[in-house]
PDB file of C-alpha atoms in Angstrom:
ATOM      1  CA  ALA A   1      41.695 -56.640  -3.783  1.00 80.00           C
ATOM      2  CA  GLN A   2      40.618 -54.637  -0.723  1.00 85.00           C
ATOM      3  CA  THR A   3      38.242 -51.520  -1.129  1.00 93.00           C
ATOM      4  CA  VAL A   4      37.626 -48.992   1.421  1.00 97.00           C
ATOM      5  CA  THR A   5      34.652 -46.822   1.175  1.00 97.00           C
ATOM      6  CA  GLN A   6      33.579 -43.463   2.925  1.00 97.00           C
ATOM      7  CA  SER A   7      30.212 -42.581   1.972  1.00 96.00           C
ATOM      8  CA  GLN A   8      29.973 -39.220   3.618  1.00 96.00           C
ATOM      9  CA  PRO A   9      32.180 -36.718   1.730  1.00 96.00           C
ATOM     10  CA  GLU A  10      31.318 -33.883   4.302  1.00 97.00           C
ATOM     11  CA  MET A  11      29.695 -33.858   7.800  1.00 97.00           C
ATOM     12  CA  SER A  12      29.308 -30.942  10.433  1.00 97.00           C
ATOM     13  CA  VAL A  13      28.716 -31.330  14.116  1.00 97.00           C
ATOM     14  CA  GLN A  14      28.171 -28.670  17.017  1.00 98.00           C
ATOM     15  CA  GLU A  15      30.911 -27.936  19.419  1.00 97.00           C
ATOM     16  CA  ALA A  16      30.369 -30.641  22.449  1.00 97.00           C
ATOM     17  CA  GLU A  17      28.033 -32.875  20.369  1.00 97.00           C
ATOM     18  CA  THR A  18      28.800 -36.397  19.103  1.00 98.00           C
ATOM     19  CA  VAL A  19      29.409 -37.267  15.663  1.00 98.00           C
ATOM     20  CA  THR A  20      29.806 -40.572  13.881  1.00 98.00           C
ATOM     21  CA  LEU A  21      31.691 -40.998  10.760  1.00 98.00           C
ATOM     22  CA  SER A  22      31.013 -44.171   8.474  1.00 98.00           C
ATOM     23  CA  CYS A  23      33.221 -46.637   6.800  1.00 98.00           C
ATOM     24  CA  THR A  24      32.701 -49.914   4.966  1.00 98.00           C
ATOM     25  CA  TYR A  25      35.449 -52.157   3.475  1.00 97.00           C
ATOM     26  CA  ASP A  26      35.525 -55.187   1.329  1.00 95.00           C
ATOM     27  CA  THR A  27      37.933 -57.963   1.548  1.00 93.00           C
ATOM     28  CA  SER A  28      38.342 -61.690   1.504  1.00 91.00           C
ATOM     29  CA  GLU A  29      41.105 -61.731   4.155  1.00 88.00           C
ATOM     30  CA  ASN A  30      40.917 -62.652   7.792  1.00 86.00           C
ATOM     31  CA  ASN A  31      44.000 -61.214   9.319  1.00 87.00           C
ATOM     32  CA  TYR A  32      43.946 -57.428   8.789  1.00 91.00           C
ATOM     33  CA  TYR A  33      43.945 -54.258  10.831  1.00 92.00           C
ATOM     34  CA  LEU A  34      41.695 -50.901  10.420  1.00 95.00           C
ATOM     35  CA  PHE A  35      42.659 -47.557  11.073  1.00 96.00           C
ATOM     36  CA  TRP A  36      41.130 -43.840  11.342  1.00 98.00           C
ATOM     37  CA  TYR A  37      43.717 -41.301  10.398  1.00 97.00           C
ATOM     38  CA  LYS A  38      42.913 -37.487  10.987  1.00 97.00           C
ATOM     39  CA  GLN A  39      44.339 -35.047   8.477  1.00 96.00           C
ATOM     40  CA  PRO A  40      44.062 -31.474   9.776  1.00 94.00           C
ATOM     41  CA  PRO A  41      44.924 -28.184   7.491  1.00 89.00           C
ATOM     42  CA  SER A  42      48.575 -28.770   8.093  1.00 88.00           C
ATOM     43  CA  ARG A  43      48.471 -32.160   6.150  1.00 88.00           C
ATOM     44  CA  GLN A  44      50.194 -34.086   8.849  1.00 91.00           C
ATOM     45  CA  MET A  45      48.385 -37.630   9.001  1.00 94.00           C
ATOM     46  CA  ILE A  46      47.859 -38.361  12.493  1.00 94.00           C
ATOM     47  CA  LEU A  47      46.658 -41.921  13.773  1.00 94.00           C
ATOM     48  CA  VAL A  48      43.370 -41.727  15.683  1.00 96.00           C
ATOM     49  CA  ILE A  49      42.708 -45.258  16.489  1.00 96.00           C
ATOM     50  CA  ARG A  50      43.339 -48.832  15.474  1.00 94.00           C
ATOM     51  CA  GLN A  51      41.175 -51.993  15.525  1.00 95.00           C
ATOM     52  CA  GLU A  52      42.785 -55.512  15.062  1.00 91.00           C
ATOM     53  CA  ALA A  53      40.194 -57.582  13.214  1.00 91.00           C
ATOM     54  CA  TYR A  54      40.531 -60.484  15.594  1.00 90.00           C
ATOM     55  CA  LYS A  55      39.437 -58.640  18.461  1.00 90.00           C
ATOM     56  CA  GLN A  56      35.911 -58.455  19.124  1.00 87.00           C
ATOM     57  CA  GLN A  57      36.095 -55.366  21.427  1.00 93.00           C
ATOM     58  CA  ASN A  58      35.731 -52.208  20.081  1.00 96.00           C
ATOM     59  CA  ALA A  59      38.702 -49.910  20.248  1.00 95.00           C
ATOM     60  CA  THR A  60      38.620 -46.610  22.312  1.00 95.00           C
ATOM     61  CA  GLU A  61      40.912 -43.741  22.806  1.00 94.00           C
ATOM     62  CA  ASN A  62      39.697 -41.134  25.063  1.00 95.00           C
ATOM     63  CA  ARG A  63      36.711 -39.323  22.915  1.00 97.00           C
ATOM     64  CA  PHE A  64      37.105 -41.436  20.002  1.00 98.00           C
ATOM     65  CA  SER A  65      35.397 -44.896  19.744  1.00 97.00           C
ATOM     66  CA  VAL A  66      34.768 -47.044  16.976  1.00 98.00           C
ATOM     67  CA  ASN A  67      31.947 -49.655  15.972  1.00 97.00           C
ATOM     68  CA  PHE A  68      33.403 -52.709  14.294  1.00 97.00           C
ATOM     69  CA  GLN A  69      31.104 -54.893  12.841  1.00 96.00           C
ATOM     70  CA  LYS A  70      33.093 -57.692  11.169  1.00 94.00           C
ATOM     71  CA  ALA A  71      30.607 -59.542   9.415  1.00 94.00           C
ATOM     72  CA  ALA A  72      28.863 -56.308   8.237  1.00 95.00           C
ATOM     73  CA  LYS A  73      32.321 -55.130   7.085  1.00 96.00           C
ATOM     74  CA  SER A  74      31.640 -51.889   8.717  1.00 97.00           C
ATOM     75  CA  PHE A  75      33.990 -49.849  10.917  1.00 97.00           C
ATOM     76  CA  SER A  76      32.628 -46.465  11.985  1.00 98.00           C
ATOM     77  CA  LEU A  77      34.181 -43.716  14.117  1.00 98.00           C
ATOM     78  CA  LYS A  78      32.413 -41.869  16.869  1.00 98.00           C
ATOM     79  CA  ILE A  79      33.944 -38.827  18.270  1.00 98.00           C
ATOM     80  CA  SER A  80      32.250 -37.659  21.508  1.00 98.00           C
ATOM     81  CA  ASP A  81      32.232 -33.968  23.030  1.00 97.00           C
ATOM     82  CA  SER A  82      33.476 -32.580  19.625  1.00 98.00           C
ATOM     83  CA  GLN A  83      36.154 -29.827  19.835  1.00 97.00           C
ATOM     84  CA  LEU A  84      37.045 -27.124  17.417  1.00 97.00           C
ATOM     85  CA  GLY A  85      40.413 -28.979  16.867  1.00 96.00           C
ATOM     86  CA  ASP A  86      38.511 -31.967  15.420  1.00 97.00           C
ATOM     87  CA  THR A  87      38.007 -30.343  12.440  1.00 97.00           C
ATOM     88  CA  ALA A  88      39.857 -32.209   9.777  1.00 97.00           C
ATOM     89  CA  MET A  89      39.740 -34.489   7.030  1.00 97.00           C
ATOM     90  CA  TYR A  90      39.246 -38.281   8.387  1.00 98.00           C
ATOM     91  CA  PHE A  91      40.560 -41.128   6.466  1.00 98.00           C
ATOM     92  CA  CYS A  92      39.503 -44.750   6.882  1.00 98.00           C
ATOM     93  CA  ALA A  93      42.207 -47.196   6.227  1.00 97.00           C
ATOM     94  CA  PHE A  94      42.635 -50.856   6.091  1.00 95.00           C
ATOM     95  CA  MET A  95      45.925 -52.945   6.463  1.00 92.00           C
ATOM     96  CA  LYS A  96      46.208 -56.833   5.509  1.00 87.00           C
ATOM     97  CA  ARG A  97      48.912 -58.593   7.551  1.00 79.00           C
ATOM     98  CA  TYR A  98      51.425 -60.773   5.833  1.00 70.00           C
ATOM     99  CA  GLY A  99      52.544 -63.332   8.854  1.00 65.00           C
ATOM    100  CA  GLY A 100      54.630 -60.838  11.163  1.00 60.00           C
ATOM    101  CA  SER A 101      54.975 -58.040   8.653  1.00 64.00           C
ATOM    102  CA  GLN A 102      52.948 -55.016   7.978  1.00 69.00           C
ATOM    103  CA  GLY A 103      51.176 -54.455   4.789  1.00 79.00           C
ATOM    104  CA  ASN A 104      50.522 -51.091   3.251  1.00 84.00           C
ATOM    105  CA  LEU A 105      47.706 -48.812   3.863  1.00 91.00           C
ATOM    106  CA  ILE A 106      44.601 -48.779   1.528  1.00 94.00           C
ATOM    107  CA  PHE A 107      42.460 -45.608   2.164  1.00 96.00           C
ATOM    108  CA  GLY A 108      39.020 -44.491   1.689  1.00 97.00           C
ATOM    109  CA  LYS A 109      38.142 -41.004   0.028  1.00 96.00           C
ATOM    110  CA  GLY A 110      37.794 -39.144   3.325  1.00 97.00           C
ATOM    111  CA  THR A 111      35.118 -37.436   5.117  1.00 98.00           C
ATOM    112  CA  LYS A 112      35.570 -33.575   5.895  1.00 97.00           C
ATOM    113  CA  LEU A 113      34.416 -32.844   9.472  1.00 98.00           C
ATOM    114  CA  SER A 114      33.681 -29.540  10.323  1.00 97.00           C
ATOM    115  CA  VAL A 115      33.094 -28.487  14.006  1.00 97.00           C
ATOM    116  CA  LYS A 116      31.158 -25.578  14.486  1.00 97.00           C
ATOM    117  CA  PRO A 117      31.068 -23.207  17.717  1.00 95.00           C
TER     118      PRO A 117
ATOM    119  CA  SER B   1      55.223 -44.256  18.334  1.00 74.00           C
ATOM    120  CA  ALA B   2      57.735 -43.073  15.635  1.00 81.00           C
ATOM    121  CA  VAL B   3      58.553 -39.311  14.707  1.00 89.00           C
ATOM    122  CA  ILE B   4      59.147 -39.014  10.850  1.00 94.00           C
ATOM    123  CA  SER B   5      60.808 -36.245   9.063  1.00 95.00           C
ATOM    124  CA  GLN B   6      60.746 -35.252   5.489  1.00 97.00           C
ATOM    125  CA  LYS B   7      63.004 -33.179   3.491  1.00 97.00           C
ATOM    126  CA  PRO B   8      62.014 -30.757   1.815  1.00 97.00           C
ATOM    127  CA  SER B   9      58.737 -29.706   3.340  1.00 96.00           C
ATOM    128  CA  ARG B  10      57.647 -27.987   0.041  1.00 96.00           C
ATOM    129  CA  ASP B  11      59.291 -26.796  -3.395  1.00 97.00           C
ATOM    130  CA  ILE B  12      58.464 -25.307  -6.351  1.00 97.00           C
ATOM    131  CA  CYS B  13      60.345 -27.009  -9.452  1.00 97.00           C
ATOM    132  CA  GLN B  14      60.449 -26.765 -13.149  1.00 97.00           C
ATOM    133  CA  ARG B  15      59.062 -28.989 -15.721  1.00 97.00           C
ATOM    134  CA  GLY B  16      61.702 -31.596 -16.575  1.00 97.00           C
ATOM    135  CA  THR B  17      63.913 -31.295 -13.473  1.00 97.00           C
ATOM    136  CA  SER B  18      64.207 -33.895 -10.579  1.00 97.00           C
ATOM    137  CA  LEU B  19      63.386 -33.554  -6.849  1.00 98.00           C
ATOM    138  CA  THR B  20      64.714 -36.029  -4.148  1.00 98.00           C
ATOM    139  CA  ILE B  21      62.797 -36.233  -1.006  1.00 98.00           C
ATOM    140  CA  GLN B  22      64.271 -37.627   2.109  1.00 98.00           C
ATOM    141  CA  CYS B  23      62.376 -39.325   4.930  1.00 97.00           C
ATOM    142  CA  GLN B  24      64.173 -40.041   8.434  1.00 96.00           C
ATOM    143  CA  VAL B  25      62.564 -42.029  11.070  1.00 94.00           C
ATOM    144  CA  ASP B  26      63.578 -41.600  14.667  1.00 92.00           C
ATOM    145  CA  SER B  27      63.764 -45.229  15.578  1.00 88.00           C
ATOM    146  CA  GLN B  28      64.091 -48.475  13.406  1.00 86.00           C
ATOM    147  CA  VAL B  29      60.890 -49.480  11.316  1.00 86.00           C
ATOM    148  CA  THR B  30      60.234 -52.940   9.665  1.00 84.00           C
ATOM    149  CA  MET B  31      58.374 -51.251   6.575  1.00 86.00           C
ATOM    150  CA  MET B  32      58.644 -48.064   4.712  1.00 92.00           C
ATOM    151  CA  PHE B  33      56.249 -46.611   2.464  1.00 95.00           C
ATOM    152  CA  TRP B  34      55.736 -43.823  -0.073  1.00 97.00           C
ATOM    153  CA  TYR B  35      52.357 -42.227  -0.902  1.00 97.00           C
ATOM    154  CA  ARG B  36      51.104 -39.598  -2.992  1.00 97.00           C
ATOM    155  CA  GLN B  37      48.217 -37.357  -2.266  1.00 96.00           C
ATOM    156  CA  GLN B  38      47.036 -35.311  -5.053  1.00 95.00           C
ATOM    157  CA  PRO B  39      45.175 -32.178  -4.677  1.00 91.00           C
ATOM    158  CA  GLY B  40      41.659 -32.664  -2.948  1.00 90.00           C
ATOM    159  CA  GLN B  41      42.214 -36.715  -3.101  1.00 93.00           C
ATOM    160  CA  SER B  42      42.990 -39.365  -0.933  1.00 94.00           C
ATOM    161  CA  LEU B  43      46.447 -41.165  -0.526  1.00 95.00           C
ATOM    162  CA  THR B  44      47.825 -43.836  -2.917  1.00 95.00           C
ATOM    163  CA  LEU B  45      50.555 -45.940  -2.530  1.00 95.00           C
ATOM    164  CA  ILE B  46      53.588 -45.354  -4.774  1.00 96.00           C
ATOM    165  CA  ALA B  47      55.902 -48.153  -3.539  1.00 95.00           C
ATOM    166  CA  THR B  48      57.282 -49.987  -0.646  1.00 93.00           C
ATOM    167  CA  ALA B  49      60.964 -49.091   0.228  1.00 93.00           C
ATOM    168  CA  ASN B  50      62.877 -52.181   0.708  1.00 86.00           C
ATOM    169  CA  GLN B  51      66.094 -52.017   2.627  1.00 85.00           C
ATOM    170  CA  GLY B  52      69.090 -53.077   0.578  1.00 82.00           C
ATOM    171  CA  SER B  53      66.995 -54.022  -2.318  1.00 84.00           C
ATOM    172  CA  GLU B  54      64.832 -52.686  -5.014  1.00 88.00           C
ATOM    173  CA  ALA B  55      61.543 -51.066  -4.008  1.00 91.00           C
ATOM    174  CA  THR B  56      58.227 -52.802  -4.841  1.00 92.00           C
ATOM    175  CA  TYR B  57      56.016 -50.583  -7.028  1.00 95.00           C
ATOM    176  CA  GLU B  58      52.344 -50.276  -7.549  1.00 93.00           C
ATOM    177  CA  SER B  59      50.466 -50.272 -10.722  1.00 93.00           C
ATOM    178  CA  GLY B  60      50.801 -47.143 -12.477  1.00 94.00           C
ATOM    179  CA  PHE B  61      54.265 -46.277 -10.767  1.00 96.00           C
ATOM    180  CA  VAL B  62      57.566 -47.318 -12.390  1.00 95.00           C
ATOM    181  CA  ILE B  63      61.318 -47.303 -11.004  1.00 95.00           C
ATOM    182  CA  ASP B  64      62.260 -44.812 -13.743  1.00 96.00           C
ATOM    183  CA  LYS B  65      60.010 -42.357 -12.749  1.00 97.00           C
ATOM    184  CA  PHE B  66      60.211 -42.837  -8.997  1.00 97.00           C
ATOM    185  CA  PRO B  67      63.385 -44.220  -8.046  1.00 97.00           C
ATOM    186  CA  ILE B  68      63.472 -44.991  -4.169  1.00 96.00           C
ATOM    187  CA  SER B  69      66.478 -45.957  -2.011  1.00 94.00           C
ATOM    188  CA  ARG B  70      66.422 -47.360   1.394  1.00 94.00           C
ATOM    189  CA  PRO B  71      70.123 -47.899   2.665  1.00 93.00           C
ATOM    190  CA  ASN B  72      69.145 -48.731   6.269  1.00 92.00           C
ATOM    191  CA  LEU B  73      66.129 -49.273   8.589  1.00 90.00           C
ATOM    192  CA  THR B  74      65.514 -45.527   9.569  1.00 93.00           C
ATOM    193  CA  PHE B  75      65.918 -43.656   6.280  1.00 95.00           C
ATOM    194  CA  SER B  76      64.751 -43.492   2.738  1.00 96.00           C
ATOM    195  CA  THR B  77      64.616 -41.255  -0.418  1.00 97.00           C
ATOM    196  CA  LEU B  78      62.176 -40.872  -3.165  1.00 98.00           C
ATOM    197  CA  THR B  79      62.914 -38.964  -6.391  1.00 98.00           C
ATOM    198  CA  VAL B  80      60.613 -37.711  -8.676  1.00 98.00           C
ATOM    199  CA  SER B  81      62.273 -37.585 -11.985  1.00 97.00           C
ATOM    200  CA  ASN B  82      61.292 -35.639 -15.304  1.00 97.00           C
ATOM    201  CA  MET B  83      58.692 -33.810 -13.567  1.00 97.00           C
ATOM    202  CA  SER B  84      55.529 -32.424 -15.053  1.00 97.00           C
ATOM    203  CA  PRO B  85      52.606 -30.353 -13.613  1.00 96.00           C
ATOM    204  CA  GLU B  86      50.998 -33.563 -13.226  1.00 96.00           C
ATOM    205  CA  ASP B  87      53.317 -34.609 -10.549  1.00 97.00           C
ATOM    206  CA  SER B  88      52.264 -31.520  -8.305  1.00 97.00           C
ATOM    207  CA  SER B  89      51.187 -33.514  -5.321  1.00 97.00           C
ATOM    208  CA  ILE B  90      52.074 -34.037  -1.748  1.00 97.00           C
ATOM    209  CA  TYR B  91      54.366 -37.059  -1.077  1.00 98.00           C
ATOM    210  CA  LEU B  92      54.326 -38.671   2.203  1.00 97.00           C
ATOM    211  CA  CYS B  93      56.547 -41.562   3.528  1.00 96.00           C
ATOM    212  CA  SER B  94      55.444 -43.581   6.450  1.00 94.00           C
ATOM    213  CA  GLY B  95      56.814 -46.052   8.502  1.00 91.00           C
ATOM    214  CA  ALA B  96      55.536 -49.212  10.373  1.00 85.00           C
ATOM    215  CA  GLY B  97      56.890 -51.972  12.883  1.00 77.00           C
ATOM    216  CA  VAL B  98      58.269 -49.959  15.334  1.00 68.00           C
ATOM    217  CA  MET B  99      58.527 -51.764  18.634  1.00 63.00           C
ATOM    218  CA  ARG B 100      56.366 -54.562  16.832  1.00 62.00           C
ATOM    219  CA  SER B 101      53.733 -52.154  16.551  1.00 69.00           C
ATOM    220  CA  GLU B 102      51.356 -52.837  13.969  1.00 73.00           C
ATOM    221  CA  SER B 103      50.631 -49.023  13.387  1.00 83.00           C
ATOM    222  CA  GLN B 104      51.794 -46.975  10.529  1.00 88.00           C
ATOM    223  CA  TYR B 105      53.163 -43.344  11.286  1.00 91.00           C
ATOM    224  CA  PHE B 106      53.574 -40.819   8.690  1.00 94.00           C
ATOM    225  CA  GLY B 107      55.906 -38.009   7.984  1.00 94.00           C
ATOM    226  CA  PRO B 108      54.533 -34.207   7.425  1.00 95.00           C
ATOM    227  CA  GLY B 109      54.570 -34.501   3.848  1.00 96.00           C
ATOM    228  CA  THR B 110      56.403 -32.593   0.919  1.00 97.00           C
ATOM    229  CA  ARG B 111      54.300 -30.248  -0.896  1.00 96.00           C
ATOM    230  CA  LEU B 112      55.517 -30.238  -4.586  1.00 97.00           C
ATOM    231  CA  LEU B 113      54.385 -27.817  -7.068  1.00 97.00           C
ATOM    232  CA  VAL B 114      55.757 -28.146 -10.661  1.00 97.00           C
ATOM    233  CA  LEU B 115      55.492 -25.365 -13.155  1.00 96.00           C
TER     234      LEU B 115
END
């Protein structure tokens, strides 16, 4: 079975600074995806970034980037130039691929990020 | 991406009653899922909604308690039956496989309070 661990229950960062959220996972699979989702107080789950396990290049989306270390089973999220709107719960998630189909997501417990002015 | 809507957005229900939550996707998706998020917790998968056949339930969730329908590629319902206060949670549906995308998109959730 796959597990996802987020070891930082809460973090804070000053506006405009950089913060890194940690995530590790455990799997024996070779074909999978990793995601970071953001859940603001509205409770809407918003996809932040996606990483395919077969790609060595780290994914980036504007101010968001990941450090994917496949051998170490580590998948951290870096937020640059933090903004007040980044304040949210961040969930790391694992998804196994089944041939051409998508599996369900397995979530970590989340990291509550507060961006301070 | 896909835009997913859920109805109702929230409800307060009495113990012993049932509530049906609707999930509508604006485009065809390969897979649809239902998750539960208990207060202060992460998301847990309830079941995979299969088009035209019975849903696939995770351990700890049963069809009698959480019947699910998926009549087509864009719509699904989840019923929470014979509710108790322990069912108070946010229920979220998601869709995956839009335009062959591997990403999974979520509805806004249904916040349920059972008294």
